[in-house]
Amino acid sequence: MTTIMRQHLIDPEICIRCNTCEETCPVDAISHDSRNYVVDAAKCKLCYNCISPCPTGAIDSWRNMPADKAYPLAEQLLWDNLPGQIALDAPAEVGAGDTATVLPDDVERIAAASTAGQGGTAPPPWSAAHPYVNLYGIHNPAVATVSGNFQLTTEDASSDIRHIVLDFSNASFPVLEGQTIGILAPGLDLNGKPHHVRLYSVASPRDGERPKYNNLSLTVKRVTEDHDGMPARGIGSNYLCDLKKGDKVNVVGPYGTSFLMPNHPGSNLLMICTGTGSAPMRAMTERRRRKFSAGETLGKQMLFFGARTPGELPYFGPLTKLPKEFIDMNLAFSRVPGEPKRYVQDLLRERGADVARLLKDDNTYVYLCGLKGMEKGVEEAFTALCQANGLDWSALRPQMLQQGRYHVETY
Ligand code: NAP
């Protein structure tokens, strides 16, 4: 008699390669190469921890397979599409310890129940607006028109960062601050396949880059070198940075159900970001700035923002013009000639007492976005400043995660 297993797979057509699943998997069953994310059937324990954080649902793919014929990693890495369910010889015996009798819909429900408020991804703030996700996919993208492409960095800056505005005309593309969209760059990759989706955070508030216009903005840095500093041309970023007014862009998404802002009065935002990780912070700050201008009373806003120099800090000019009573701004520059290198975590320590005061308030929501490397430094700063101010970060962190008050998006 054949033993049937329910094999967990990732749909390569929908996957946006955001790495969330690989980071979430507690048994390192998920890995990737330059093209696909794959699941090792021998390691996967069907714990479902990876299911709910996936922005697109690509992770929620299952096939019933004879246990000795599970798709190997080498085969999954070559897929462009998920194979269909193969015909199985009946009768079949369910493999011990797995969930072969669970139907896909049940898997989704179990996953949602088993991961909510646990693991590494927080639920959204209780008062967040309901996000729309996956309205447009690679087979039915929304077509946006570029209505602006502005350089944010100064001419002498070492990087080219742009503010790109996309107009959706009559197409409905609702987004919330903190959500991301996918861009389909035209052309083929080295394997002759269409480029996979590139993900960018929305930098404008829900009512549009220009209020009441059906548009949104992105903050994009032109990638010209790889992680080792070798020359490399980023497909998505160069495509976007080179766009001209009037060009058409295929857009998928929106994505993201966790990194959202609270809506209730009196909620505080503690935002920490580096470089283009500022995009969602700009969206949230701008949402609140419009409310502030309209005379609404708001909770506190505290921003820690790191860049190489003022000329490379996206939105430096507008940010420095914001009133002090609206936002408590802390800018860290790492490469200003003649000045010591400063990172966001250094400023967090310096402002420890004020940060701790915010952390003590149950209405405070923390957002961390940007370089992966800053996560460790920021966690260490939180640990130290909490200790110095009568708090225990090791106890507070999981509590804030569970309450949807600690959100991290780093790459
Ligand atoms: P960057 O210019 O390379 O760096 C920004 C600042 O962070 C610099 O001052 C840098 O200092 C500093 N930094 C480097 N390592 C750090 C560490 N361990 N702790 C704290 N600060 C550190 O940044 P970027 O190229 O814009 O990268 C931003 C990141 O945000 C990317 O990983 C991007 O994928 C991600 N992101 C982008 C978006 C988007 O929509 N565009 C959205 C979400 C996230 P040094 O002088 O030492 O380099």
Tab-separated table of C-alpha atoms in Angstrom, residues 5-8 22 25-32 38-48 50 67 70-73 76 97:
chain	number	residue	atom	x	y	z
A	5	MET	CA	2.070	12.545	2.228
A	6	ARG	CA	0.812	16.098	1.904
A	7	GLN	CA	3.786	17.864	0.400
A	8	HIS	CA	4.229	21.540	1.149
A	22	GLU	CA	12.604	31.250	4.898
A	25	CYS	CA	10.575	28.444	9.155
A	26	PRO	CA	11.731	27.059	12.528
A	27	VAL	CA	13.374	23.954	11.013
A	28	ASP	CA	15.188	25.518	8.024
A	29	ALA	CA	13.094	23.537	5.551
A	30	ILE	CA	12.807	26.518	3.183
A	31	SER	CA	15.690	27.690	1.020
A	32	HIS	CA	16.153	29.506	-2.271
A	38	VAL	CA	11.590	25.709	-2.254
A	39	VAL	CA	10.533	23.435	0.624
A	40	ASP	CA	12.491	20.372	1.703
A	41	ALA	CA	9.891	17.632	2.274
A	42	ALA	CA	12.299	15.729	4.510
A	43	LYS	CA	12.596	18.698	6.896
A	44	CYS	CA	9.137	20.313	6.766
A	45	LYS	CA	7.121	19.490	9.908
A	46	LEU	CA	3.874	21.054	8.603
A	47	CYS	CA	3.868	23.549	11.491
A	48	TYR	CA	2.228	26.232	9.279
A	50	CYS	CA	5.223	30.288	7.389
A	67	ALA	CA	5.906	9.546	0.229
A	70	ALA	CA	7.993	13.754	-3.068
A	71	TYR	CA	9.294	16.501	-5.355
A	72	PRO	CA	13.022	16.926	-4.599
A	73	LEU	CA	14.564	20.383	-4.130
A	76	GLN	CA	11.416	22.511	-7.464
A	97	GLY	CA	2.247	12.048	11.970
